[in-house]
């Protein structure tokens, strides 16, 4: 009865085994050449600014806002693509649902625009 699932279970076990092996073996076989540049924080190719001794450096909030906007519009496309594929099959209910979804995303976009989240200083 569960025979059709055997290849899927074996594939999942193989993937989990590979992940565990990779994480466990990396410290043993990886290079051990440490230098000051590798231990500093990386800020998009810019030389890191001086950091206080305790607590690390501060990252501008604009980086987080940009990342959140990217996630917002990336998720929007994840939900809109399947609708575009089956637009004829879902009918008017699907159209109303996707229209409400786009209106919600447009509201978030307008809010972010008004708050200045799209301006980069």
PDB file of N, CA and C in Angstrom, residues 52-100:
ATOM      1  N   UNK A  52      32.199  49.782  17.060  1.00  0.00           N
ATOM      2  CA  UNK A  52      32.536  49.804  18.481  1.00  0.00           C
ATOM      3  C   UNK A  52      33.013  48.419  18.927  1.00  0.00           C
ATOM      4  N   UNK A  53      33.727  48.393  20.017  1.00  0.00           N
ATOM      5  CA  UNK A  53      34.294  47.135  20.497  1.00  0.00           C
ATOM      6  C   UNK A  53      33.189  46.160  20.916  1.00  0.00           C
ATOM      7  N   UNK A  54      32.136  46.670  21.537  1.00  0.00           N
ATOM      8  CA  UNK A  54      31.066  45.804  22.021  1.00  0.00           C
ATOM      9  C   UNK A  54      29.831  46.024  21.163  1.00  0.00           C
ATOM     10  N   UNK A  55      29.174  44.947  20.713  1.00  0.00           N
ATOM     11  CA  UNK A  55      27.895  45.056  20.032  1.00  0.00           C
ATOM     12  C   UNK A  55      27.947  45.096  18.525  1.00  0.00           C
ATOM     13  N   UNK A  56      29.085  45.215  17.896  1.00  0.00           N
ATOM     14  CA  UNK A  56      29.156  45.237  16.444  1.00  0.00           C
ATOM     15  C   UNK A  56      28.687  46.556  15.862  1.00  0.00           C
ATOM     16  N   UNK A  57      28.787  46.708  14.545  1.00  0.00           N
ATOM     17  CA  UNK A  57      28.409  47.949  13.874  1.00  0.00           C
ATOM     18  C   UNK A  57      26.922  48.031  13.625  1.00  0.00           C
ATOM     19  N   UNK A  58      26.447  49.217  13.347  1.00  0.00           N
ATOM     20  CA  UNK A  58      25.037  49.434  13.056  1.00  0.00           C
ATOM     21  C   UNK A  58      24.834  49.423  11.561  1.00  0.00           C
ATOM     22  N   UNK A  59      23.781  48.780  11.124  1.00  0.00           N
ATOM     23  CA  UNK A  59      23.440  48.707   9.713  1.00  0.00           C
ATOM     24  C   UNK A  59      22.278  49.666   9.487  1.00  0.00           C
ATOM     25  N   UNK A  60      22.344  50.497   8.441  1.00  0.00           N
ATOM     26  CA  UNK A  60      21.252  51.439   8.193  1.00  0.00           C
ATOM     27  C   UNK A  60      19.917  50.718   7.976  1.00  0.00           C
ATOM     28  N   UNK A  61      18.850  51.335   8.420  1.00  0.00           N
ATOM     29  CA  UNK A  61      17.517  50.752   8.314  1.00  0.00           C
ATOM     30  C   UNK A  61      17.093  50.620   6.856  1.00  0.00           C
ATOM     31  N   UNK A  62      17.652  51.437   5.975  1.00  0.00           N
ATOM     32  CA  UNK A  62      17.281  51.387   4.556  1.00  0.00           C
ATOM     33  C   UNK A  62      17.550  50.011   3.958  1.00  0.00           C
ATOM     34  N   UNK A  63      18.558  49.313   4.443  1.00  0.00           N
ATOM     35  CA  UNK A  63      18.821  47.966   3.936  1.00  0.00           C
ATOM     36  C   UNK A  63      17.659  47.045   4.269  1.00  0.00           C
ATOM     37  N   UNK A  64      17.132  47.141   5.480  1.00  0.00           N
ATOM     38  CA  UNK A  64      16.020  46.292   5.887  1.00  0.00           C
ATOM     39  C   UNK A  64      14.747  46.647   5.138  1.00  0.00           C
ATOM     40  N   UNK A  65      14.499  47.940   4.927  1.00  0.00           N
ATOM     41  CA  UNK A  65      13.312  48.350   4.181  1.00  0.00           C
ATOM     42  C   UNK A  65      13.355  47.835   2.751  1.00  0.00           C
ATOM     43  N   UNK A  66      14.523  47.913   2.138  1.00  0.00           N
ATOM     44  CA  UNK A  66      14.660  47.408   0.780  1.00  0.00           C
ATOM     45  C   UNK A  66      14.434  45.909   0.737  1.00  0.00           C
ATOM     46  N   UNK A  67      14.958  45.192   1.711  1.00  0.00           N
ATOM     47  CA  UNK A  67      14.764  43.745   1.759  1.00  0.00           C
ATOM     48  C   UNK A  67      13.298  43.398   1.965  1.00  0.00           C
ATOM     49  N   UNK A  68      12.608  44.139   2.816  1.00  0.00           N
ATOM     50  CA  UNK A  68      11.189  43.860   3.047  1.00  0.00           C
ATOM     51  C   UNK A  68      10.357  44.166   1.803  1.00  0.00           C
ATOM     52  N   UNK A  69      10.706  45.224   1.092  1.00  0.00           N
ATOM     53  CA  UNK A  69       9.989  45.522  -0.149  1.00  0.00           C
ATOM     54  C   UNK A  69      10.219  44.439  -1.190  1.00  0.00           C
ATOM     55  N   UNK A  70      11.449  43.946  -1.270  1.00  0.00           N
ATOM     56  CA  UNK A  70      11.736  42.867  -2.207  1.00  0.00           C
ATOM     57  C   UNK A  70      10.900  41.639  -1.874  1.00  0.00           C
ATOM     58  N   UNK A  71      10.830  41.287  -0.594  1.00  0.00           N
ATOM     59  CA  UNK A  71      10.048  40.122  -0.191  1.00  0.00           C
ATOM     60  C   UNK A  71       8.570  40.348  -0.487  1.00  0.00           C
ATOM     61  N   UNK A  72       8.071  41.548  -0.218  1.00  0.00           N
ATOM     62  CA  UNK A  72       6.665  41.859  -0.466  1.00  0.00           C
ATOM     63  C   UNK A  72       6.309  41.644  -1.935  1.00  0.00           C
ATOM     64  N   UNK A  73       7.092  42.200  -2.839  1.00  0.00           N
ATOM     65  CA  UNK A  73       6.761  42.094  -4.251  1.00  0.00           C
ATOM     66  C   UNK A  73       7.155  40.746  -4.840  1.00  0.00           C
ATOM     67  N   UNK A  74       8.086  40.064  -4.238  1.00  0.00           N
ATOM     68  CA  UNK A  74       8.413  38.710  -4.667  1.00  0.00           C
ATOM     69  C   UNK A  74       7.265  37.769  -4.337  1.00  0.00           C
ATOM     70  N   UNK A  75       6.704  37.890  -3.154  1.00  0.00           N
ATOM     71  CA  UNK A  75       5.564  37.057  -2.763  1.00  0.00           C
ATOM     72  C   UNK A  75       4.349  37.404  -3.625  1.00  0.00           C
ATOM     73  N   UNK A  76       4.233  38.656  -3.994  1.00  0.00           N
ATOM     74  CA  UNK A  76       3.134  39.042  -4.872  1.00  0.00           C
ATOM     75  C   UNK A  76       3.196  38.256  -6.178  1.00  0.00           C
ATOM     76  N   UNK A  77       4.370  38.166  -6.751  1.00  0.00           N
ATOM     77  CA  UNK A  77       4.497  37.424  -8.004  1.00  0.00           C
ATOM     78  C   UNK A  77       4.288  35.934  -7.813  1.00  0.00           C
ATOM     79  N   UNK A  78       4.667  35.416  -6.663  1.00  0.00           N
ATOM     80  CA  UNK A  78       4.463  33.988  -6.399  1.00  0.00           C
ATOM     81  C   UNK A  78       2.979  33.652  -6.414  1.00  0.00           C
ATOM     82  N   UNK A  79       2.138  34.559  -5.932  1.00  0.00           N
ATOM     83  CA  UNK A  79       0.705  34.299  -5.934  1.00  0.00           C
ATOM     84  C   UNK A  79       0.038  34.676  -7.259  1.00  0.00           C
ATOM     85  N   UNK A  80       0.601  35.623  -7.991  1.00  0.00           N
ATOM     86  CA  UNK A  80      -0.041  36.042  -9.234  1.00  0.00           C
ATOM     87  C   UNK A  80       0.245  35.104 -10.400  1.00  0.00           C
ATOM     88  N   UNK A  81       1.398  34.454 -10.402  1.00  0.00           N
ATOM     89  CA  UNK A  81       1.726  33.567 -11.523  1.00  0.00           C
ATOM     90  C   UNK A  81       0.759  32.390 -11.635  1.00  0.00           C
ATOM     91  N   UNK A  82       0.440  31.683 -10.547  1.00  0.00           N
ATOM     92  CA  UNK A  82      -0.535  30.595 -10.695  1.00  0.00           C
ATOM     93  C   UNK A  82      -1.895  31.091 -11.160  1.00  0.00           C
ATOM     94  N   UNK A  83      -2.307  32.270 -10.733  1.00  0.00           N
ATOM     95  CA  UNK A  83      -3.578  32.801 -11.215  1.00  0.00           C
ATOM     96  C   UNK A  83      -3.531  33.027 -12.725  1.00  0.00           C
ATOM     97  N   UNK A  84      -2.418  33.543 -13.213  1.00  0.00           N
ATOM     98  CA  UNK A  84      -2.300  33.786 -14.655  1.00  0.00           C
ATOM     99  C   UNK A  84      -2.389  32.481 -15.436  1.00  0.00           C
ATOM    100  N   UNK A  85      -1.918  31.397 -14.838  1.00  0.00           N
ATOM    101  CA  UNK A  85      -1.952  30.105 -15.531  1.00  0.00           C
ATOM    102  C   UNK A  85      -3.372  29.560 -15.595  1.00  0.00           C
ATOM    103  N   UNK A  86      -4.158  29.711 -14.525  1.00  0.00           N
ATOM    104  CA  UNK A  86      -5.496  29.115 -14.465  1.00  0.00           C
ATOM    105  C   UNK A  86      -6.601  30.177 -14.455  1.00  0.00           C
ATOM    106  N   UNK A  87      -6.376  31.310 -15.068  1.00  0.00           N
ATOM    107  CA  UNK A  87      -7.349  32.413 -15.023  1.00  0.00           C
ATOM    108  C   UNK A  87      -8.697  32.001 -15.607  1.00  0.00           C
ATOM    109  N   UNK A  88      -8.710  31.226 -16.664  1.00  0.00           N
ATOM    110  CA  UNK A  88      -9.977  30.814 -17.270  1.00  0.00           C
ATOM    111  C   UNK A  88     -10.734  29.828 -16.386  1.00  0.00           C
ATOM    112  N   UNK A  89     -10.032  28.980 -15.671  1.00  0.00           N
ATOM    113  CA  UNK A  89     -10.678  27.931 -14.878  1.00  0.00           C
ATOM    114  C   UNK A  89     -11.322  28.466 -13.608  1.00  0.00           C
ATOM    115  N   UNK A  90     -10.787  29.524 -13.020  1.00  0.00           N
ATOM    116  CA  UNK A  90     -11.326  30.004 -11.743  1.00  0.00           C
ATOM    117  C   UNK A  90     -12.485  30.970 -11.906  1.00  0.00           C
ATOM    118  N   UNK A  91     -12.648  31.525 -13.068  1.00  0.00           N
ATOM    119  CA  UNK A  91     -13.808  32.359 -13.352  1.00  0.00           C
ATOM    120  C   UNK A  91     -13.813  33.682 -12.617  1.00  0.00           C
ATOM    121  N   UNK A  92     -15.039  34.165 -12.352  1.00  0.00           N
ATOM    122  CA  UNK A  92     -15.204  35.486 -11.761  1.00  0.00           C
ATOM    123  C   UNK A  92     -14.755  35.518 -10.309  1.00  0.00           C
ATOM    124  N   UNK A  93     -14.909  34.414  -9.580  1.00  0.00           N
ATOM    125  CA  UNK A  93     -14.463  34.362  -8.187  1.00  0.00           C
ATOM    126  C   UNK A  93     -12.956  34.585  -8.115  1.00  0.00           C
ATOM    127  N   UNK A  94     -12.204  33.941  -8.984  1.00  0.00           N
ATOM    128  CA  UNK A  94     -10.759  34.122  -9.016  1.00  0.00           C
ATOM    129  C   UNK A  94     -10.374  35.542  -9.392  1.00  0.00           C
ATOM    130  N   UNK A  95     -11.138  36.116 -10.328  1.00  0.00           N
ATOM    131  CA  UNK A  95     -10.856  37.491 -10.732  1.00  0.00           C
ATOM    132  C   UNK A  95     -11.068  38.470  -9.580  1.00  0.00           C
ATOM    133  N   UNK A  96     -12.144  38.302  -8.841  1.00  0.00           N
ATOM    134  CA  UNK A  96     -12.414  39.179  -7.696  1.00  0.00           C
ATOM    135  C   UNK A  96     -11.348  38.986  -6.628  1.00  0.00           C
ATOM    136  N   UNK A  97     -10.960  37.743  -6.385  1.00  0.00           N
ATOM    137  CA  UNK A  97      -9.948  37.464  -5.365  1.00  0.00           C
ATOM    138  C   UNK A  97      -8.611  38.094  -5.729  1.00  0.00           C
ATOM    139  N   UNK A  98      -8.194  37.957  -6.966  1.00  0.00           N
ATOM    140  CA  UNK A  98      -6.896  38.511  -7.369  1.00  0.00           C
ATOM    141  C   UNK A  98      -6.968  40.037  -7.426  1.00  0.00           C
ATOM    142  N   UNK A  99      -8.134  40.598  -7.734  1.00  0.00           N
ATOM    143  CA  UNK A  99      -8.290  42.052  -7.719  1.00  0.00           C
ATOM    144  C   UNK A  99      -8.153  42.595  -6.296  1.00  0.00           C
ATOM    145  N   UNK A 100      -8.768  41.912  -5.328  1.00  0.00           N
ATOM    146  CA  UNK A 100      -8.615  42.325  -3.928  1.00  0.00           C
ATOM    147  C   UNK A 100      -7.166  42.171  -3.474  1.00  0.00           C
TER     148      UNK A 100
END
